[in-house]
Amino acid sequence: MSLEDTKHGGTGSVEDVEEKLQDKDTASSHAGSEFDLVAYHEHNAGRLVIDPEEAKIEFGEHVAKKLKLSKDGTKVLWPQPTNDPEDPQNWSDFRKNLQLFIVTLAAIVPDFDSGIGIADIFALATQYDTTTGHINNLTSNWSIFLLGWGGIFAVMLMRRYGRLPVLFWSQVLALGFLVGCTFAPNLATFTAMRCLTAFFATCPQVTGLYIVTDLFPFHLQARKLNIWTMGFIISPFLSPFIFGFVVARIDWRWTYGIGSMYGAVVVALIALFGEETMFDRKLANPRPIPLPQSRLRYRLETLIGITGLRMAKYRDSWYEATFACLNVVWRPHLLAILIFEGMVFGFSIGINTTNAVFLGTPPPGGYGFSQFGIAGGYGTPIVAVFIGEILGRYFNDWVMNVSIRRNNGVFIAENRLWTCYIAMPLYICGFVLLGASFQKHLSVAALVFGWGIAEVAVMINTVAVYAYCNDCFPRLQGEISALINLARTLGGFSVAYFQVPWAMKNGALQTFGVEAAIVVALFLLIVPALQLKGGVLRERFSM
């Protein structure tokens, strides 16, 4: 595969790439090897040579000695950084982590804004003279539904115009619509504003995977994904926790006002410190357009999208950007894991939207907590997500290192899924204990442990799924992130419709027990099969 072929969209097989990398006899093959190393991690999706000694065997000494390694010299860097100091892979740790910090704060916004309605559910029902169930069905569930679809459209734009301008404008629009929620005079206006907020706010929940892979080499990506996913997993619990105390004291409109203030802080951070992390490393000249002499002008043009508009002609066409999600979603190993993760995360979304009802409903239907008690209850999953982040960080690194050692210096994507074996027993315990707590009116301690264990499981499992899918499709991080986001929201938006009526009729133990059983059945059907046949599926269906 020549440089010219690749610039025009050609692709080569894994065997072609490795054969060229090992050909070191002529100057022309030497040049081809250097180019192929730029895209090697993409062509070898799911199988990467990490150990420098193994690289000598697979690529030959001539190529291996040119590979750039981690600071301690133990791991080959993928993607290989260029010699350009503006390549995001070459940025300082502080500069990289600042961008990760900003996108993590931004990833909190969508579910944080959506969760405000959970804290306000009783106040909203009183304000608009309706029931809590009607508020949930009309506003909460449909805003969750639109969280998924907004990410699909955001990715299309990011492939053409870059990460920063799409992130910036989406958050500006989301902020405007959240202000609309604050001052909505009637339920119809409130519903429209809340749904539009969700649609536009969801962008950082798909941008994060792009930014992590833009900035960090392969061996650090799971650890950094752990931080970003913690942001959007913890976010739907933050707003009921914080604003449950607020709405008990003052008018519910203040909760949306404070949420708007947080959104304004995120927009300010993006505007002041956000940087474009998209680097067109496959181009012969990654920066083909002349840069303005003024750094301030360049920054402003990059932020609002002028630079992205100029660069669009060098990037994917509208056709490629529009149909990329459709082109990848049917791949068997991706579709299977999306269904699994959709149920894992979806039922946890259901817990978040319905637990306020269970906690606030008087006995015997619920616990009869006050507004303060309900707010305090949402501290449980917040602590659980932090615990999950700590456990996931070290366990994912351990799985990666063991996998590399067992496979002679090569990492195989399917080994990411071993983490799911830790998550599933926790998921069962958490859901069953939570259901038993509601049905049998067990102590608050049992409720806390059940809810907390379930959220730890969700956190651990979600990071593993993101990392696995990213490893299998390294050229489509945005599409992968958008599809996982869509799967989890489609899995969760409908749960609030049936969870409370089902539990009231047949008991919460049956409800949560059946949900856990569905998840475990999908796990047993999908995860071992992917570990056994994933390599074959990747070879045949990866892009």
Coordinates of C-alpha atoms in Angstrom, one line a residue:
M1 CA 0.0 0.0 0.0
S2 CA 1.7 3.2 -1.2
L3 CA 1.5 6.6 0.5
E4 CA -0.6 7.8 -2.5
D5 CA -3.0 5.0 -2.2
T6 CA -3.6 5.7 1.5
K7 CA -4.1 9.4 0.9
H8 CA -6.9 8.5 -1.4
G9 CA -8.6 6.3 1.1
G10 CA -7.1 2.9 0.2
T11 CA -6.7 0.3 2.9
G12 CA -4.5 -2.8 3.3
S13 CA -4.8 -6.0 5.2
V14 CA -2.9 -6.7 8.4
E15 CA -0.7 -9.2 6.5
D16 CA 0.1 -6.5 3.9
V17 CA 1.1 -4.0 6.6
E18 CA 3.3 -6.4 8.6
E19 CA 4.9 -7.8 5.4
K20 CA 5.9 -4.2 4.4
L21 CA 7.1 -3.4 7.9
Q22 CA 9.4 -6.4 7.9
D23 CA 10.8 -5.6 4.4
K24 CA 14.0 -3.7 5.2
D25 CA 16.3 -4.4 2.2
T26 CA 15.7 -1.3 0.1
A27 CA 15.5 2.4 0.7
S28 CA 12.0 2.5 -0.8
S29 CA 10.7 -0.1 1.6
H30 CA 12.4 1.8 4.4
A31 CA 10.2 4.8 3.5
G32 CA 7.1 2.7 3.2
S33 CA 7.8 1.2 6.7
E34 CA 8.0 4.6 8.3
F35 CA 4.7 5.6 6.7
D36 CA 3.1 2.3 7.6
L37 CA 4.1 2.8 11.2
V38 CA 1.9 5.9 11.4
A39 CA -1.2 3.8 10.7
Y40 CA 0.0 0.4 11.9
H41 CA -2.2 0.5 15.0
E42 CA -5.2 1.1 12.8
H43 CA -4.6 -1.7 10.3
N44 CA -3.7 -4.1 13.1
A45 CA -7.0 -3.4 15.0
G46 CA -7.2 -5.4 18.2
R47 CA -3.6 -6.8 18.0
L48 CA -0.8 -4.5 18.9
V49 CA 2.9 -5.2 19.5
I50 CA 3.7 -3.5 22.7
D51 CA 7.0 -5.1 23.9
P52 CA 10.1 -3.6 22.1
E53 CA 11.8 -7.0 22.0
E54 CA 8.8 -8.5 20.2
A55 CA 8.8 -5.5 17.9
K56 CA 12.3 -6.6 16.7
I57 CA 11.1 -10.0 15.9
E58 CA 7.9 -8.9 14.1
F59 CA 9.2 -5.8 12.3
G60 CA 12.9 -6.4 12.1
E61 CA 15.8 -4.6 13.7
H62 CA 15.8 -1.8 11.1
V63 CA 12.3 -0.7 11.8
A64 CA 12.2 -1.6 15.6
K65 CA 15.1 0.7 16.4
K66 CA 13.1 3.6 14.9
L67 CA 10.1 3.0 17.1
K68 CA 9.4 5.6 19.8
L69 CA 9.0 4.0 23.3
S70 CA 7.5 5.0 26.6
K71 CA 9.7 7.0 29.0
D72 CA 10.7 3.8 30.8
G73 CA 11.5 2.1 27.5
T74 CA 9.2 -0.9 28.2
K75 CA 6.3 -0.2 25.7
V76 CA 6.1 0.8 22.1
L77 CA 3.9 3.9 21.7
W78 CA 0.8 3.6 19.5
P79 CA 0.1 5.8 17.7
Q80 CA 3.7 6.6 17.0
P81 CA 4.2 10.4 17.7
T82 CA 5.5 12.5 14.9
N83 CA 8.4 14.9 15.2
D84 CA 6.1 17.9 15.2
P85 CA 6.0 19.5 18.7
E86 CA 2.3 20.4 18.1
D87 CA 1.4 16.7 17.7
P88 CA -0.9 16.2 20.7
Q89 CA 1.0 13.0 21.5
N90 CA 4.0 15.1 22.1
W91 CA 2.3 17.6 24.4
S92 CA 3.4 17.9 28.1
D93 CA 1.6 15.8 30.7
F94 CA 0.1 19.0 32.1
R95 CA -1.3 20.2 28.8
K96 CA -2.8 16.7 28.1
N97 CA -4.3 16.3 31.5
L98 CA -5.8 19.8 31.4
Q99 CA -7.7 18.9 28.2
L100 CA -8.9 15.6 29.9
F101 CA -10.0 17.6 32.9
I102 CA -12.0 20.0 30.8
V103 CA -13.8 17.3 28.7
T104 CA -14.5 15.3 31.9
L105 CA -16.2 18.4 33.5
A106 CA -18.1 18.9 30.2
A107 CA -19.1 15.2 30.2
I108 CA -20.8 15.8 33.5
V109 CA -23.1 18.4 32.0
P110 CA -25.6 16.2 30.0
D111 CA -26.7 13.8 32.7
F112 CA -26.2 16.4 35.4
D113 CA -28.8 18.7 33.6
S114 CA -31.1 15.7 33.0
G115 CA -30.8 14.7 36.6
I116 CA -32.0 18.0 37.9
G117 CA -35.5 17.0 37.0
I118 CA -35.2 14.0 39.4
A119 CA -34.5 16.2 42.3
D120 CA -37.4 18.5 41.3
I121 CA -39.9 15.8 40.4
F122 CA -42.3 16.4 43.2
A123 CA -41.9 20.2 42.9
L124 CA -42.5 20.0 39.2
A125 CA -45.6 17.9 39.6
T126 CA -47.0 20.5 42.0
Q127 CA -46.0 23.5 39.8
Y128 CA -47.6 22.0 36.7
D129 CA -50.5 20.4 38.4
T130 CA -49.8 16.8 37.3
T131 CA -48.3 13.5 38.7
T132 CA -44.7 12.5 39.2
G133 CA -45.2 9.7 36.8
H134 CA -46.4 12.1 34.1
I135 CA -43.3 14.3 34.7
N136 CA -41.0 11.3 34.4
N137 CA -42.6 10.0 31.2
L138 CA -42.9 13.3 29.5
T139 CA -39.6 15.0 30.4
S140 CA -37.1 12.7 32.1
N141 CA -37.5 9.7 29.8
W142 CA -37.5 11.6 26.5
S143 CA -34.5 13.8 27.5
I144 CA -32.6 10.6 28.2
F145 CA -33.7 9.3 24.8
L146 CA -32.3 12.3 23.0
L147 CA -29.0 12.2 24.9
G148 CA -28.1 9.2 22.7
W149 CA -29.1 10.7 19.3
G150 CA -27.3 14.0 19.9
G151 CA -24.0 12.2 20.0
I152 CA -24.5 10.7 16.6
F153 CA -24.8 14.1 15.0
A154 CA -21.9 15.6 17.0
V155 CA -19.5 12.9 15.7
M156 CA -20.5 13.7 12.0
L157 CA -19.5 17.3 12.6
M158 CA -16.3 16.5 14.5
R159 CA -14.9 14.3 11.7
R160 CA -15.1 17.3 9.4
Y161 CA -14.5 20.3 11.6
G162 CA -12.5 19.1 14.6
R163 CA -13.2 18.4 18.3
L164 CA -13.0 21.9 19.8
P165 CA -15.6 24.0 17.8
V166 CA -18.2 21.3 18.0
L167 CA -17.7 20.9 21.7
F168 CA -17.8 24.7 22.2
W169 CA -21.0 25.4 20.2
S170 CA -22.9 22.4 21.5
Q171 CA -22.3 23.5 25.1
V172 CA -23.3 27.1 24.3
L173 CA -26.6 25.9 22.8
A174 CA -27.2 23.5 25.7
L175 CA -26.6 26.3 28.2
G176 CA -29.1 28.5 26.4
F177 CA -31.8 25.8 26.5
L178 CA -31.1 25.1 30.1
V179 CA -31.8 28.8 30.9
G180 CA -35.0 28.2 29.0
C181 CA -35.9 25.4 31.5
T182 CA -35.2 27.8 34.3
F183 CA -37.9 30.3 33.1
A184 CA -40.3 27.9 31.4
P185 CA -43.9 29.3 32.0
N186 CA -45.7 26.0 31.3
L187 CA -45.0 22.2 31.0
A188 CA -44.9 22.2 27.2
T189 CA -42.2 24.8 27.1
F190 CA -40.3 23.1 30.0
T191 CA -40.4 19.7 28.2
A192 CA -39.1 21.2 24.9
M193 CA -36.3 23.1 26.6
R194 CA -35.3 20.0 28.6
C195 CA -35.2 17.7 25.6
L196 CA -33.2 20.2 23.5
T197 CA -30.8 20.7 26.3
A198 CA -30.2 16.9 26.3
F199 CA -29.7 16.7 22.6
F200 CA -27.0 19.4 22.4
A201 CA -25.4 18.8 25.7
T202 CA -24.4 15.2 25.0
C203 CA -21.5 16.1 22.8
P204 CA -18.7 15.7 25.5
Q205 CA -20.0 12.2 26.2
V206 CA -18.7 11.2 22.7
T207 CA -15.9 13.7 22.4
G208 CA -14.0 12.2 25.4
L209 CA -12.9 9.0 23.6
Y210 CA -11.6 11.1 20.7
I211 CA -9.6 13.3 23.0
V212 CA -8.2 10.4 25.1
T213 CA -7.0 8.6 21.9
D214 CA -5.7 11.9 20.4
L215 CA -3.6 12.7 23.4
F216 CA -2.5 9.5 25.0
P217 CA -0.7 6.3 23.8
F218 CA -2.4 3.0 23.8
H219 CA -1.0 1.7 27.2
L220 CA -2.4 4.8 29.0
Q221 CA -5.8 5.0 27.3
A222 CA -7.8 2.7 29.6
R223 CA -6.6 4.6 32.6
K224 CA -7.6 7.9 31.1
L225 CA -10.9 6.5 29.9
N226 CA -11.6 5.6 33.5
I227 CA -11.4 9.2 34.5
W228 CA -13.6 10.5 31.6
T229 CA -16.3 7.8 32.1
M230 CA -16.3 8.5 35.8
G231 CA -17.5 12.0 34.8
F232 CA -20.6 11.0 33.0
I233 CA -21.4 8.0 35.2
I234 CA -21.4 10.1 38.4
S235 CA -23.2 13.0 36.8
P236 CA -26.8 11.8 37.0
F237 CA -26.4 11.3 40.7
L238 CA -24.8 14.7 41.5
S239 CA -27.8 16.8 40.6
P240 CA -30.3 14.8 42.7
F241 CA -27.8 14.8 45.6
I242 CA -27.0 18.5 45.5
F243 CA -30.4 19.9 44.4
G244 CA -32.5 17.7 46.6
F245 CA -31.3 19.8 49.5
V246 CA -31.8 23.0 47.5
V247 CA -35.4 22.3 46.3
A248 CA -36.4 21.4 49.9
R249 CA -35.6 25.0 50.9
I250 CA -36.2 27.3 47.9
D251 CA -38.0 27.4 44.6
W252 CA -37.2 24.6 42.1
R253 CA -36.2 27.2 39.4
W254 CA -33.1 27.9 41.4
T255 CA -31.9 24.3 40.7
Y256 CA -32.0 24.9 37.0
G257 CA -30.4 28.3 37.5
I258 CA -27.5 26.8 39.4
G259 CA -27.2 24.1 36.7
S260 CA -27.0 27.0 34.2
M261 CA -24.2 28.5 36.2
Y262 CA -22.2 25.2 36.1
G263 CA -22.8 25.1 32.3
A264 CA -21.5 28.6 32.0
V265 CA -18.3 27.6 33.9
V266 CA -17.8 24.7 31.5
V267 CA -18.3 26.9 28.4
A268 CA -15.8 29.4 29.9
L269 CA -13.2 26.7 30.5
I270 CA -13.6 25.4 26.9
A271 CA -13.3 28.9 25.5
L272 CA -10.3 29.9 27.6
F273 CA -8.3 26.7 27.9
G274 CA -9.7 24.1 25.4
E275 CA -7.4 23.1 22.5
E276 CA -8.0 21.3 19.3
T277 CA -6.6 17.8 19.7
M278 CA -7.4 16.5 16.2
F279 CA -4.1 16.1 14.4
D280 CA -4.2 14.9 10.7
R281 CA -1.1 12.7 11.0
K282 CA -1.9 10.8 7.8
L283 CA -1.4 13.9 5.7
A284 CA 2.0 14.5 4.3
N285 CA 1.7 17.9 5.9
P286 CA -0.6 17.7 8.9
R287 CA -1.1 21.4 8.9
P288 CA -1.7 22.3 5.2
I289 CA -3.3 25.7 5.8
P290 CA -1.2 28.8 6.7
L291 CA -1.5 29.8 10.3
P292 CA -2.3 33.4 11.3
Q293 CA 0.6 35.2 12.8
S294 CA -1.4 36.2 15.8
R295 CA -1.9 33.4 18.3
L296 CA -5.0 35.1 19.6
R297 CA -6.5 35.1 16.2
Y298 CA -5.6 31.5 15.6
R299 CA -7.1 30.5 18.9
L300 CA -10.3 32.4 18.2
E301 CA -10.6 30.9 14.7
T302 CA -10.0 27.4 16.0
L303 CA -12.6 27.8 18.8
I304 CA -15.4 29.1 16.6
G305 CA -14.7 26.7 13.7
I306 CA -13.1 28.8 11.0
T307 CA -9.9 26.7 11.1
G308 CA -12.1 23.5 11.0
L309 CA -14.0 24.8 7.9
R310 CA -10.7 25.4 6.1
M311 CA -9.4 21.9 7.1
A312 CA -12.6 20.1 6.1
K313 CA -11.5 19.6 2.5
Y314 CA -8.6 17.5 3.7
R315 CA -10.7 15.3 5.9
D316 CA -13.6 12.8 5.4
S317 CA -16.3 13.7 3.0
W318 CA -19.9 14.3 4.1
Y319 CA -20.8 10.9 2.8
E320 CA -18.1 9.2 4.9
A321 CA -19.0 11.2 8.0
T322 CA -22.7 10.7 7.6
F323 CA -22.7 6.9 7.1
A324 CA -19.7 6.0 9.3
C325 CA -22.0 4.9 12.2
L326 CA -24.2 2.8 9.9
N327 CA -21.1 1.3 8.4
V328 CA -19.8 0.1 11.7
V329 CA -22.8 -0.7 13.9
W330 CA -23.7 -4.0 12.2
R331 CA -20.2 -5.5 12.8
P332 CA -21.0 -8.6 14.9
H333 CA -18.4 -8.1 17.6
L334 CA -19.5 -4.5 18.1
L335 CA -23.3 -5.1 17.9
A336 CA -23.1 -7.9 20.4
I337 CA -21.2 -5.8 23.0
L338 CA -23.5 -2.8 22.4
I339 CA -26.5 -4.9 23.3
F340 CA -24.8 -6.1 26.5
E341 CA -23.6 -2.7 27.6
G342 CA -27.0 -1.2 26.7
M343 CA -28.7 -3.4 29.2
V344 CA -25.9 -3.1 31.9
F345 CA -26.0 0.7 31.8
G346 CA -29.7 1.0 30.8
F347 CA -31.0 -0.6 34.0
S348 CA -28.7 1.6 36.1
I349 CA -30.3 4.6 34.4
G350 CA -33.6 3.2 35.4
I351 CA -32.5 3.0 39.0
N352 CA -31.6 6.6 38.9
T353 CA -34.9 7.8 37.6
T354 CA -37.1 5.6 39.7
N355 CA -35.3 5.4 43.1
A356 CA -36.5 8.9 43.9
V357 CA -40.0 7.6 43.6
F358 CA -39.3 4.5 45.7
L359 CA -37.5 6.5 48.4
G360 CA -40.2 9.2 48.6
T361 CA -43.3 7.0 48.4
P362 CA -44.9 6.4 51.8
P363 CA -44.8 2.8 53.2
P364 CA -45.7 0.2 52.3
G365 CA -44.9 1.2 48.7
G366 CA -41.6 2.9 49.6
Y367 CA -39.4 4.3 52.3
G368 CA -41.2 7.5 52.9
F369 CA -38.1 9.6 53.0
S370 CA -38.2 13.4 53.2
Q371 CA -36.8 15.6 50.5
F372 CA -33.5 15.7 52.5
G373 CA -33.5 11.9 52.9
I374 CA -33.9 11.4 49.2
A375 CA -31.1 13.8 48.5
G376 CA -28.8 12.1 51.0
G377 CA -29.6 8.8 49.4
Y378 CA -28.0 9.9 46.1
G379 CA -24.7 10.3 47.9
T380 CA -24.4 6.5 47.7
P381 CA -23.8 6.0 44.0
I382 CA -21.5 9.0 44.0
V383 CA -19.1 7.3 46.5
A384 CA -19.6 4.0 44.6
V385 CA -18.5 5.5 41.3
F386 CA -15.3 6.8 42.9
I387 CA -14.6 3.4 44.3
G388 CA -15.3 1.9 40.8
E389 CA -12.8 4.4 39.3
I390 CA -10.0 3.3 41.7
L391 CA -10.7 -0.4 41.2
G392 CA -11.1 -0.1 37.5
R393 CA -7.9 2.0 37.1
Y394 CA -5.6 -0.7 38.6
F395 CA -7.5 -3.7 37.4
N396 CA -7.5 -2.6 33.8
D397 CA -3.8 -1.9 33.9
W398 CA -3.2 -5.3 35.5
V399 CA -5.2 -7.1 32.8
M400 CA -3.3 -5.2 30.1
N401 CA 0.1 -6.0 31.5
V402 CA -0.8 -9.7 32.1
S403 CA -2.2 -10.0 28.6
I404 CA 1.0 -8.6 27.1
R405 CA 3.2 -10.9 29.1
R406 CA 1.1 -14.0 28.3
N407 CA 1.0 -13.2 24.6
N408 CA 4.8 -12.6 24.1
G409 CA 4.6 -8.8 24.1
V410 CA 1.5 -8.5 22.0
F411 CA -1.8 -7.1 23.3
I412 CA -5.1 -8.8 22.2
A413 CA -8.2 -6.7 22.4
E414 CA -10.5 -9.5 23.8
N415 CA -8.4 -9.6 27.0
R416 CA -10.1 -6.3 28.0
L417 CA -13.3 -8.3 28.6
W418 CA -11.8 -10.2 31.5
T419 CA -12.8 -7.1 33.6
C420 CA -16.5 -7.9 32.9
Y421 CA -16.0 -11.1 34.9
I422 CA -15.4 -9.0 38.0
A423 CA -18.3 -6.7 37.3
M424 CA -21.0 -9.3 36.8
P425 CA -21.0 -10.9 40.3
L426 CA -21.1 -7.4 41.8
Y427 CA -24.0 -6.4 39.4
I428 CA -26.1 -9.4 40.6
C429 CA -25.4 -8.8 44.3
G430 CA -26.2 -5.1 44.0
F431 CA -29.4 -5.4 42.1
V432 CA -30.8 -8.3 44.1
L433 CA -29.9 -6.5 47.4
L434 CA -31.5 -3.3 46.2
G435 CA -34.7 -5.1 45.1
A436 CA -34.9 -6.9 48.4
S437 CA -34.4 -3.7 50.3
F438 CA -37.3 -2.0 48.6
Q439 CA -39.6 -5.0 48.9
K440 CA -38.7 -6.2 52.3
H441 CA -38.1 -2.8 53.7
L442 CA -34.6 -3.7 54.9
S443 CA -32.4 -1.3 56.7
V444 CA -31.0 1.8 55.0
A445 CA -27.6 0.2 55.2
A446 CA -28.8 -2.7 53.0
L447 CA -30.2 -0.1 50.5
V448 CA -26.9 1.8 50.5
F449 CA -24.8 -1.3 49.9
G450 CA -27.1 -2.7 47.2
W451 CA -27.1 0.6 45.2
G452 CA -23.4 1.2 45.8
I453 CA -22.3 -2.3 44.7
A454 CA -24.5 -2.1 41.5
E455 CA -22.9 1.3 40.5
V456 CA -19.4 -0.1 41.1
A457 CA -20.2 -2.9 38.7
V458 CA -21.5 -0.5 36.1
M459 CA -18.4 1.7 36.3
I460 CA -16.0 -1.3 36.0
N461 CA -17.9 -2.9 33.1
T462 CA -18.4 0.4 31.1
V463 CA -14.6 1.2 31.0
A464 CA -13.8 -2.3 29.8
V465 CA -16.4 -2.0 27.0
Y466 CA -15.2 1.4 25.9
A467 CA -11.6 0.1 25.8
Y468 CA -12.4 -3.1 24.0
C469 CA -14.5 -1.3 21.3
N470 CA -11.8 1.4 20.9
D471 CA -9.1 -1.3 20.4
C472 CA -11.2 -3.1 17.8
F473 CA -12.0 0.1 15.8
P474 CA -9.1 2.5 16.4
R475 CA -10.0 4.7 13.3
L476 CA -13.6 5.2 14.5
Q477 CA -13.4 6.4 18.1
G478 CA -16.1 9.0 17.7
E479 CA -18.6 6.5 16.1
I480 CA -17.8 3.9 18.8
S481 CA -18.3 6.4 21.6
A482 CA -21.6 7.7 20.0
L483 CA -22.9 4.2 19.5
I484 CA -22.1 3.1 23.1
N485 CA -23.8 6.3 24.3
L486 CA -26.8 5.6 22.1
A487 CA -27.0 2.0 23.4
R488 CA -26.9 3.0 27.0
T489 CA -29.6 5.6 26.6
L490 CA -31.9 3.4 24.5
G491 CA -31.4 0.8 27.2
G492 CA -32.3 3.2 29.9
F493 CA -34.9 5.7 28.7
S494 CA -37.8 3.2 28.7
V495 CA -37.0 1.6 32.1
A496 CA -38.8 4.3 34.1
Y497 CA -42.0 3.5 32.2
F498 CA -42.3 0.0 33.5
Q499 CA -40.0 -0.3 36.6
V500 CA -42.2 1.4 39.2
P501 CA -45.5 -0.2 38.1
W502 CA -43.9 -3.6 37.8
A503 CA -42.3 -3.3 41.3
M504 CA -45.6 -2.1 42.8
K505 CA -47.5 -5.0 41.3
N506 CA -45.0 -7.9 41.7
G507 CA -42.4 -6.6 44.2
A508 CA -39.1 -4.8 43.7
L509 CA -37.1 -8.1 44.3
Q510 CA -38.7 -9.6 41.2
T511 CA -38.2 -6.5 39.1
F512 CA -34.5 -5.9 40.0
G513 CA -33.8 -9.7 40.0
V514 CA -35.1 -10.2 36.5
E515 CA -33.1 -7.2 35.3
A516 CA -29.9 -8.6 36.7
A517 CA -30.8 -12.0 35.2
I518 CA -31.2 -10.5 31.8
V519 CA -27.8 -8.8 32.0
V520 CA -26.1 -12.0 33.2
A521 CA -27.7 -14.0 30.5
L522 CA -26.4 -11.5 27.9
F523 CA -23.0 -11.7 29.5
L524 CA -22.8 -15.5 29.3
L525 CA -24.0 -15.4 25.7
I526 CA -21.7 -12.6 24.4
V527 CA -18.5 -12.1 26.4
P528 CA -17.1 -15.7 26.3
A529 CA -18.1 -16.0 22.6
L530 CA -16.2 -12.8 21.8
Q531 CA -13.2 -14.0 23.7
L532 CA -13.2 -17.3 21.8
K533 CA -14.0 -16.0 18.3
G534 CA -13.2 -12.3 18.6
G535 CA -10.0 -12.6 16.7
V536 CA -11.8 -14.2 13.7
L537 CA -14.5 -11.6 13.8
R538 CA -11.9 -8.8 13.9
E539 CA -10.0 -10.2 11.0
R540 CA -13.1 -10.4 8.9
F541 CA -15.2 -7.4 10.0
S542 CA -13.0 -4.7 11.4
M543 CA -12.5 -1.5 9.4

